[in-house]
Short mmCIF file of C-alpha atoms in Angstrom, two decimals:
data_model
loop_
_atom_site.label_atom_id
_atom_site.label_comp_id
_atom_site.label_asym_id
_atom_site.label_seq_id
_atom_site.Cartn_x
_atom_site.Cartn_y
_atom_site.Cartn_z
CA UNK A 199 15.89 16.59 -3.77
CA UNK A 200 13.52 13.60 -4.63
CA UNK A 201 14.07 10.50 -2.78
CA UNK A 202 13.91 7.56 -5.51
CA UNK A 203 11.55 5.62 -3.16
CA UNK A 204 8.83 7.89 -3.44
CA UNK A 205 5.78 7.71 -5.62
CA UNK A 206 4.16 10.44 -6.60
CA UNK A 207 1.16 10.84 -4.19
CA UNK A 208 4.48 10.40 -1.60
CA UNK A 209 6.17 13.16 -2.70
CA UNK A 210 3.09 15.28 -2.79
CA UNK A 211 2.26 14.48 0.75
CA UNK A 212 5.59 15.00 2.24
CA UNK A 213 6.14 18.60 0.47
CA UNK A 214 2.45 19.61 1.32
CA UNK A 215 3.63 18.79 5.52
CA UNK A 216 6.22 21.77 5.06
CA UNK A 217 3.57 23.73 5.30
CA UNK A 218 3.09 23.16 8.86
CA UNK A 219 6.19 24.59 9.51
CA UNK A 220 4.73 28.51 10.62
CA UNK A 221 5.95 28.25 14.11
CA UNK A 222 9.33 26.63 14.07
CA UNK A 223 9.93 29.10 11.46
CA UNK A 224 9.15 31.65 14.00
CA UNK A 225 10.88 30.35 16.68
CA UNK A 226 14.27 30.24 15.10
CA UNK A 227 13.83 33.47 13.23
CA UNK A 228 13.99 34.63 17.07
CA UNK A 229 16.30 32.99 18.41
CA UNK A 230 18.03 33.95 15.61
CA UNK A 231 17.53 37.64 16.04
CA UNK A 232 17.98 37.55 19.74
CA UNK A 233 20.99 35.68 20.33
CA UNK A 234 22.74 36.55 16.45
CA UNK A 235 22.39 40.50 17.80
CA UNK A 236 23.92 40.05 20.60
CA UNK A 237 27.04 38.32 19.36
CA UNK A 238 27.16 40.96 16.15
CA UNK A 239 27.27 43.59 19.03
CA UNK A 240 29.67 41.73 21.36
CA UNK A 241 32.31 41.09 18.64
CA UNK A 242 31.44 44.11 16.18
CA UNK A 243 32.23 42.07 13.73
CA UNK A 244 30.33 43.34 10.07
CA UNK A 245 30.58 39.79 8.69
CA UNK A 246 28.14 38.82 11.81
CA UNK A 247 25.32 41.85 10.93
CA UNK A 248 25.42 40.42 7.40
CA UNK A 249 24.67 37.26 8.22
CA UNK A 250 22.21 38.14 11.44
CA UNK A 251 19.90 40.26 8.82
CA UNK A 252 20.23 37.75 5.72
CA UNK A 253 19.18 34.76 8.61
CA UNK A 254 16.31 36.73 9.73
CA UNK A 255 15.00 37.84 6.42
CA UNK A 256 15.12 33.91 5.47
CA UNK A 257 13.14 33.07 8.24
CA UNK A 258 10.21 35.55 7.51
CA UNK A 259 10.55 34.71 3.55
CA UNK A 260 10.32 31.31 4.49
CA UNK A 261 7.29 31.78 7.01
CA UNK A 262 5.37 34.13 4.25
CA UNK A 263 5.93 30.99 2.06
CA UNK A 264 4.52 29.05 4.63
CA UNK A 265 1.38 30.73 5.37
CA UNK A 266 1.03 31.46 1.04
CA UNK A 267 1.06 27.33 0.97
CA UNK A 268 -1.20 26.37 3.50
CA UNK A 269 -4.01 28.84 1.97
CA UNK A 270 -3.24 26.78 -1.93
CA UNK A 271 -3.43 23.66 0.07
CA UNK A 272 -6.85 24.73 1.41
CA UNK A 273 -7.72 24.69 -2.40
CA UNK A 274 -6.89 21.03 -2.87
CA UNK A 275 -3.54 19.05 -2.92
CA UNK A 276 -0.57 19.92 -4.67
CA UNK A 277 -0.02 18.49 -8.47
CA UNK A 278 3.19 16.96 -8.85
CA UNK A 279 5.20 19.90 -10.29
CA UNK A 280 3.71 22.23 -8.61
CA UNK A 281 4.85 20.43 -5.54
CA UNK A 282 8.35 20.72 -7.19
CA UNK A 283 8.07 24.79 -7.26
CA UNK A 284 6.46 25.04 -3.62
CA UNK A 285 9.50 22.33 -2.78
CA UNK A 286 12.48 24.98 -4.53
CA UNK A 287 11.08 27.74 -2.53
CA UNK A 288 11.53 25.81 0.52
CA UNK A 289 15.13 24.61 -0.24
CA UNK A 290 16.43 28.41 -1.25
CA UNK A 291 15.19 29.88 2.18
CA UNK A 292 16.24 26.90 4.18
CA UNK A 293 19.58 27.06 2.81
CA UNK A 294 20.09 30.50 3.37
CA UNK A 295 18.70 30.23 6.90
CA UNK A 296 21.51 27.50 7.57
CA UNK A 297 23.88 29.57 5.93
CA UNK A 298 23.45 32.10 8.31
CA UNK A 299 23.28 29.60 11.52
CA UNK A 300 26.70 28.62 10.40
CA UNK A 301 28.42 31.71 9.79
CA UNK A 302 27.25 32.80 12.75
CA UNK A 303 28.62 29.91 15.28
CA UNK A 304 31.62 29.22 12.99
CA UNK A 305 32.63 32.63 13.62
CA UNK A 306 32.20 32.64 17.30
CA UNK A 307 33.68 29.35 17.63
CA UNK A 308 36.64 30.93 16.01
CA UNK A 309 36.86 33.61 19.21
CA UNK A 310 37.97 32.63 22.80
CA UNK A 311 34.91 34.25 24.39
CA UNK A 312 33.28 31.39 25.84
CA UNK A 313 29.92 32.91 27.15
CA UNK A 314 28.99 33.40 23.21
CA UNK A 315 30.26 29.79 22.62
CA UNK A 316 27.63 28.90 24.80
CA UNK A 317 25.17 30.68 23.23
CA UNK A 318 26.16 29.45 19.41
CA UNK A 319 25.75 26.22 20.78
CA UNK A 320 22.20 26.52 22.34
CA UNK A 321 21.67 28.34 18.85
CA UNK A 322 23.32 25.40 17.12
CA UNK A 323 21.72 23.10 18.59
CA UNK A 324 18.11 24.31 18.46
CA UNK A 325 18.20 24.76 14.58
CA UNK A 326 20.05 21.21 14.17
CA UNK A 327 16.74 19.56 16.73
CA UNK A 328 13.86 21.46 14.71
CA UNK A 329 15.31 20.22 11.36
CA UNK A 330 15.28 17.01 12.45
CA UNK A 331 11.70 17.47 13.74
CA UNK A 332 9.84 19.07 10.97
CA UNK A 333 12.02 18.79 7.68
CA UNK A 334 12.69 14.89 7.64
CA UNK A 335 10.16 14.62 5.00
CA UNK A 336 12.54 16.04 2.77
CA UNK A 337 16.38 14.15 4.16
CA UNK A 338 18.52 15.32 1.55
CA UNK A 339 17.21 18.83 2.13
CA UNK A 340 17.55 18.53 5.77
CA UNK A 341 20.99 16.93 5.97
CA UNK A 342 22.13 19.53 3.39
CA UNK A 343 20.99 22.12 5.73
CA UNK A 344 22.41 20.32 8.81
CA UNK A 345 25.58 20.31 7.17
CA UNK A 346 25.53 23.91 6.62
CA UNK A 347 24.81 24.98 10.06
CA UNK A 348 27.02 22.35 11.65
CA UNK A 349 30.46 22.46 9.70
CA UNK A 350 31.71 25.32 10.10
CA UNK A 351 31.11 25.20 14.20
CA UNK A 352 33.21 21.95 13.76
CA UNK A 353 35.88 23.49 12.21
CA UNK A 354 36.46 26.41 14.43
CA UNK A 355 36.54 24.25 17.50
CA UNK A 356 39.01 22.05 15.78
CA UNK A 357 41.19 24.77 14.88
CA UNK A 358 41.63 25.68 18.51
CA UNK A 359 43.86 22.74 19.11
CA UNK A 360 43.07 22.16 23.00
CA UNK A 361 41.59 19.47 24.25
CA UNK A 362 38.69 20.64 25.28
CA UNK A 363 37.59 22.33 22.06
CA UNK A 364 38.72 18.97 20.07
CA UNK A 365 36.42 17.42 22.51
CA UNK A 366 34.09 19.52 21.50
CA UNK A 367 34.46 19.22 17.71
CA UNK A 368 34.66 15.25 18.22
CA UNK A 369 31.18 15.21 20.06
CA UNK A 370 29.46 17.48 17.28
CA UNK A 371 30.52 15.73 14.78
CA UNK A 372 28.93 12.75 16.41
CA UNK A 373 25.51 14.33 16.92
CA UNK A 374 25.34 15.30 13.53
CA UNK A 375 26.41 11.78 12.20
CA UNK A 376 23.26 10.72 14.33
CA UNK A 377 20.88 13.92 13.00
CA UNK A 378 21.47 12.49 9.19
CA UNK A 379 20.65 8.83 10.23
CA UNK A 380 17.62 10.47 12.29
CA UNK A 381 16.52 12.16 9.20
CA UNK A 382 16.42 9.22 6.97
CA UNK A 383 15.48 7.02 9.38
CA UNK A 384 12.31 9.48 9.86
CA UNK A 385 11.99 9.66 6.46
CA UNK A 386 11.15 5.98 5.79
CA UNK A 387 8.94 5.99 8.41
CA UNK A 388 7.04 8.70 7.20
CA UNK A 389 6.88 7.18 3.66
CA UNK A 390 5.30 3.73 5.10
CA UNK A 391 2.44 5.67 7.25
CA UNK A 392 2.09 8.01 4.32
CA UNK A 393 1.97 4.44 2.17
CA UNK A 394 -0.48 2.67 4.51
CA UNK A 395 -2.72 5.87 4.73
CA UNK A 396 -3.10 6.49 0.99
CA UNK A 397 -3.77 2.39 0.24
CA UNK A 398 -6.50 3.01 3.36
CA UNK A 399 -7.91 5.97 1.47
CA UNK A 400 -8.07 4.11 -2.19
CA UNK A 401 -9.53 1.27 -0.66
CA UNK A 402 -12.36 3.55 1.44
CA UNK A 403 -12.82 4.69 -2.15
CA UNK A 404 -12.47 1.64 -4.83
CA UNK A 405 -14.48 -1.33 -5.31
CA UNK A 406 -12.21 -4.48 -3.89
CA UNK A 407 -13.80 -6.51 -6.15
CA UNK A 408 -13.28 -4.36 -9.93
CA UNK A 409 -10.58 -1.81 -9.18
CA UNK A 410 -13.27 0.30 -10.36
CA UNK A 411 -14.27 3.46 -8.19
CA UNK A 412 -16.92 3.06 -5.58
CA UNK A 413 -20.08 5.05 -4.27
CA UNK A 414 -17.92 7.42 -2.30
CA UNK A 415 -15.17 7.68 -5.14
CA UNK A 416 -17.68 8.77 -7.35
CA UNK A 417 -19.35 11.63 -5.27
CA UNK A 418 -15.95 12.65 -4.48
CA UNK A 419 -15.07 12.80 -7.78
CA UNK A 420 -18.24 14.60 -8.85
CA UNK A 421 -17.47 16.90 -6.38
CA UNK A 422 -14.02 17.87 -7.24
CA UNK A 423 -14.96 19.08 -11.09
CA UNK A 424 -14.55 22.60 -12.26
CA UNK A 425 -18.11 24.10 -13.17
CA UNK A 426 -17.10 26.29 -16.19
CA UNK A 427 -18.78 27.50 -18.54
CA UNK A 428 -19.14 26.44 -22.04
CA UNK A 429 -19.16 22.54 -21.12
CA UNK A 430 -21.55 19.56 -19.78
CA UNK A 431 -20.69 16.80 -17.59
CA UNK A 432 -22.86 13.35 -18.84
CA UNK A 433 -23.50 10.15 -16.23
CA UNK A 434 -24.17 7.15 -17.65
CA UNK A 435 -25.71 3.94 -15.66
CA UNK A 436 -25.89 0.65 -16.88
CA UNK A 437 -26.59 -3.05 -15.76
CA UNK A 438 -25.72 -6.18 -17.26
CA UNK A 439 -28.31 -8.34 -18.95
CA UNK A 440 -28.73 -12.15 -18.50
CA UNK A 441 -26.38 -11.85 -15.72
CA UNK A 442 -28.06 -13.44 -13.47
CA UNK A 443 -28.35 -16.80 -15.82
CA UNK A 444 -24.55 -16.72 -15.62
CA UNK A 445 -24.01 -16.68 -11.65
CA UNK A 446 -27.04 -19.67 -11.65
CA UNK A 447 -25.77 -22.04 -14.28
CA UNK A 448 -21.28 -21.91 -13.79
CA UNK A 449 -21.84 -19.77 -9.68
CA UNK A 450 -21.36 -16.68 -8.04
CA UNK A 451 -17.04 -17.33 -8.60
CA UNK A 452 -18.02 -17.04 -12.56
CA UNK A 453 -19.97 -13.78 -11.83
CA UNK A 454 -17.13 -12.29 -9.74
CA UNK A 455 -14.69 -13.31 -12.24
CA UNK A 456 -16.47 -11.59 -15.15
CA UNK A 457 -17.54 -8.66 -13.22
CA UNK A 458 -13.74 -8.10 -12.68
CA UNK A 459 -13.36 -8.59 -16.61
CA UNK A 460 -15.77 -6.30 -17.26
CA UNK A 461 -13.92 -3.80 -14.91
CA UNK A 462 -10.62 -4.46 -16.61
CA UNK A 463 -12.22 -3.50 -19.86
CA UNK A 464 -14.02 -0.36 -18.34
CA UNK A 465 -10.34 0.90 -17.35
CA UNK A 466 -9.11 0.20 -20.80
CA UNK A 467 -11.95 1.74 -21.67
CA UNK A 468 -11.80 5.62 -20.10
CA UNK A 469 -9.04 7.74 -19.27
CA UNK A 470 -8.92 10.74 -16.86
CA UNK A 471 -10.70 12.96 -16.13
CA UNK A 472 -13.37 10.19 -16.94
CA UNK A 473 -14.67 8.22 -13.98
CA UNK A 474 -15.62 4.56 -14.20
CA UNK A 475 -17.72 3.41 -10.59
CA UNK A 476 -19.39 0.10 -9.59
CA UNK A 477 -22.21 1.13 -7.55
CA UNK A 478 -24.31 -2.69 -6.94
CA UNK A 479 -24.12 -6.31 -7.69
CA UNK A 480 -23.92 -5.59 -11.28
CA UNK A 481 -24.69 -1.58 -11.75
CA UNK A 482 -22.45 0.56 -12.80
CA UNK A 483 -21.95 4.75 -13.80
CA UNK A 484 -19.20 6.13 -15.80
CA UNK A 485 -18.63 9.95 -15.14
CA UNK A 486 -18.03 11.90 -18.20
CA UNK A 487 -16.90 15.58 -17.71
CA UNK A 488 -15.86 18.31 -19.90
CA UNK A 489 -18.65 17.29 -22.61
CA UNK A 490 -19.53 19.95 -25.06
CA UNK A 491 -21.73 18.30 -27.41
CA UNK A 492 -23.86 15.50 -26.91
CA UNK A 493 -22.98 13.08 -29.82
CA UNK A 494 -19.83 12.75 -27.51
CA UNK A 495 -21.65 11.43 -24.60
CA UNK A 496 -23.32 9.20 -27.00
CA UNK A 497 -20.55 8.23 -28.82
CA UNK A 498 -19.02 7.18 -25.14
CA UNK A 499 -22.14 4.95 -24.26
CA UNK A 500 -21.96 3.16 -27.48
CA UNK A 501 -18.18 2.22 -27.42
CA UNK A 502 -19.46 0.97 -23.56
CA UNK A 503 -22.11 -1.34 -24.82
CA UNK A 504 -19.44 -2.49 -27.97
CA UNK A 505 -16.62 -3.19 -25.35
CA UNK A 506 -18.78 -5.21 -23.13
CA UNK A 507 -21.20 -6.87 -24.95
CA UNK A 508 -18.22 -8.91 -26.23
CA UNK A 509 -17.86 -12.13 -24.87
CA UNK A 510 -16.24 -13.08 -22.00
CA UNK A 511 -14.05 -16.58 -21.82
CA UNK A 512 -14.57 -17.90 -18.10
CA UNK A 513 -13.15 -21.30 -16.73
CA UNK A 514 -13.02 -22.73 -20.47
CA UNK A 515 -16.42 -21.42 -20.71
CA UNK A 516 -17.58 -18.23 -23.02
CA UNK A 517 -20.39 -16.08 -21.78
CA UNK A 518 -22.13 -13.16 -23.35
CA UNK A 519 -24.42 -10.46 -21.18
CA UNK A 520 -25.70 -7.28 -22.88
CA UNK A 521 -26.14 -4.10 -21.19
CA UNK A 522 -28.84 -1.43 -20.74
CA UNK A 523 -27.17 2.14 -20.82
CA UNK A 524 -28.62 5.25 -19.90
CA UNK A 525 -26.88 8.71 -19.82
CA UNK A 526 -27.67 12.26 -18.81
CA UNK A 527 -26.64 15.33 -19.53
CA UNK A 528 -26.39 18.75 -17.97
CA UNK A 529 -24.18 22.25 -17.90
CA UNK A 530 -21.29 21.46 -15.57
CA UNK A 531 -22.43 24.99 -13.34
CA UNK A 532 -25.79 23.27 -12.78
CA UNK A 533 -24.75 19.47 -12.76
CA UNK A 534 -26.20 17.48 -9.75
CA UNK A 535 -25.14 14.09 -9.50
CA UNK A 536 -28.08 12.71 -7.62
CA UNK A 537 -30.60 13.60 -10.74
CA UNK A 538 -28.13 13.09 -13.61
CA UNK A 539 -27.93 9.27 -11.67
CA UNK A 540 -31.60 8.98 -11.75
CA UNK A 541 -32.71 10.75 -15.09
CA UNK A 542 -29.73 8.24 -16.57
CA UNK A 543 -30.97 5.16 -13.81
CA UNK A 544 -34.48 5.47 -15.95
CA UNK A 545 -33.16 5.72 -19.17
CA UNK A 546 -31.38 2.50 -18.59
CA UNK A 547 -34.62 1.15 -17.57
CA UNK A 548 -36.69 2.02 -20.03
CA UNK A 549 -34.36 0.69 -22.71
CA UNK A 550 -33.97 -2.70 -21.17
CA UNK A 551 -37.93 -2.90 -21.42
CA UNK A 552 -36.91 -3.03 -25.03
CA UNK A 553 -34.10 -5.16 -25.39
CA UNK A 554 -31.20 -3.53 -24.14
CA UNK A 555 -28.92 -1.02 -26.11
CA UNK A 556 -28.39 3.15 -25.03
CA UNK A 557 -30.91 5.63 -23.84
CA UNK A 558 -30.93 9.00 -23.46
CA UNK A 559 -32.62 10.60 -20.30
CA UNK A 560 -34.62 12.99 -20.55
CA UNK A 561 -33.61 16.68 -19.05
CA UNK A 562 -33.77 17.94 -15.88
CA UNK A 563 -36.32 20.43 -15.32
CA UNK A 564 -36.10 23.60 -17.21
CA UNK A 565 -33.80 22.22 -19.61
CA UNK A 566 -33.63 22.42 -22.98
CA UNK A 567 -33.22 19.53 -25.57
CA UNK A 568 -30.97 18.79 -28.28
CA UNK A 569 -31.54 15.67 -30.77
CA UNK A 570 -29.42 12.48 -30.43
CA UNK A 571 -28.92 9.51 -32.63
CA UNK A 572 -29.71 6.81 -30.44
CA UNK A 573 -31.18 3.75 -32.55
CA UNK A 574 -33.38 1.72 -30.23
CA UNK A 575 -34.03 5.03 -27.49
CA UNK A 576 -35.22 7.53 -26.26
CA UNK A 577 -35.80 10.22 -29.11
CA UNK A 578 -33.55 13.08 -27.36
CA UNK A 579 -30.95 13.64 -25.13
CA UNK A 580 -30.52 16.44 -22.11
CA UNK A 581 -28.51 19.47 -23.62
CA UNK A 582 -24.77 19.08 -23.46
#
């Protein structure tokens, strides 16, 4: 029950808001009770019990689901398919909550008692306003489930054959015309606020200039790893060399433009779960998770310093920089980002001293060592 206009992050968003759903849940569940007993006793009808208790035991399924999704969602947001299984559970209680709205009116509707005709529709009604509320996030669920509870009240009061009662069935067939176009007209609402607030958030996040992460990207990101056992997470920081020459000789459009090179080629470069950040003019860190030895952290920083140090064709012009890379290391249970940055900041440092080329930083305190091949470094590398 996808809508074909929305991305992923969308989707995500839109099935996470059922969530917030507890008390109209309640409400109708109810309502439901309340006014579906009373009708069940005033008609004695066992169709009418069967569909009061399977209406009410939706409603409480649905609002245990409820409450069981807002504590995951306290854990982080919702992963595509798992959005899909949170979205099912939603749909099968829904349904069978409309089911029972409709069997419930549809019958009465089918009786001349007009005191409970009044009630079914104040029931009606109620359910066919909260759906359009709170489930337009998801339209073909919520017109489905319109249709359901709507239907068969428009049928009884047709079969009548009056004129009031095909009044009646006229005018709710018109109101639930205009709860469908409510629902999708909600719906694309929601996806362009949804839109402009996730472009807000990548932007608070991303450099404008590189497409690479920023400062705050990169301590969120940091933040969000798992700290299992058994692996490392690395940080390496580097700045360009001779890039200075560059913005003095072609100007500071020539820097930009192969800064935003050099970002393309970072991008190429990594894949998720690692992290590529500009932090400064020309300073950047590359988050490495998940690193269980250290000749892969090294092995990283060189392909870095290959893919970059190549040259870079600007205007009709061709450019080359180097780079001075540093990287850290350190158990992902014990990783802090502010001293991986700086043990990695002076490796960088101390290997630009010499030319240029990858360091190793030395450990944090406490920690042990474990060799490295790292022509031109530092001797060692913090355990991964």
């Amino acid at each position: 029950m996808r809508a074909g206009v929305e991305s992923d992050d969308i989707y995500v968003a839109l099935v996470a808001d059922l969530a917030r759903t507890g008390m109209p849940t309640t409400i109708m569940g109810v309502a439901l009770a309340g006014v579906g007993l009373f009708v069940a006793l005033a008609l004695g009808h066992t169709i009418l019990f069967a569909a009061v208790a399977s209406g009410v035991l939706a409603s409480a399924c649905r609002l245990a689901l409820v409450l069981r999704q807002m504590r995951r969602l306290e854990g982080g947001p919702l992963a595509p398919r798992e959005a899909r299984l949170w979205e099912r559970g939603h749909v099968l209680t829904i349904f069978a909550v409309a089911s029972s709205v409709g069997t419930l009116v549809g019958t009465v509707f089918a009786q001349p008692r007009m005191d409970l005709q009044m009630l079914a529709t104040g029931l009606l009604f109620g359910y066919c306003s909260g759906v359009v509320t709170h489930l337009f996030g998801r339209p073909v669920m919520a017109a489905s489930a319109l249709l359901l509870a709507a239907l068969p009240a428009i049928a009884s009061a047709a079969w009548f054959g009056d004129m009031p009662h095909g009044i009646l069935a006229a005018m709710f067939g018109l109101f639930l015309f205009g709860a469908v176009q409510a629902v999708f007209s909600a719906h694309r609402t929601a996806i362009r606020q949804i839109r402009l607030r996730l472009d807000m958030a990548r932007l608070a996040r991303s450099d404008v200039l590189t497409g690479l992460a920023n400062r705050l990207g990169l301590r969120e990101a940091f933040g969000r790893l798992s700290r299992t056992d058994g692996d490392s997470v690395a940080i390496h920081c580097f700045d360009l060399d001779r890039f200075k020459p560059v913005n003095d000789r072609y100007g500071h459009a020539a820097g930009d433009a192969l800064l935003q090179e050099l970002g393309a080629r970072l991008r190429l470069l990594v894949e998720a779960p690692v992290l590529a950040a500009r932090t400064g003019g020309d300073e950047f860190v590359v988050l490495q998770p998940g690193v269980r030895h250290a000749e892969e952290a090294e092995s990283l920083a060189r392909r870095i310093v290959h893919a970059l140090s190549a040259p870079y064709h600007l205007g009709g012009e061709t450019v080359s920089v180097g780079l001075s890379l540093g990287f850290a290391c350190a158990p992902s249970r014990a990783a802090n980002l502010d001293d991986l940055v700086r043990r990695a900041d002076a490796a960088s440092y101390a290997v630009k001293r010499r030319g240029g080329g990858v360091a190793a930083g030395g450990p944090s305190p406490g920690a042990s060592w474990a060799g490295v091949r790292a022509a031109g470094a530092d001797p060692g590398a913090a355990a991964c």
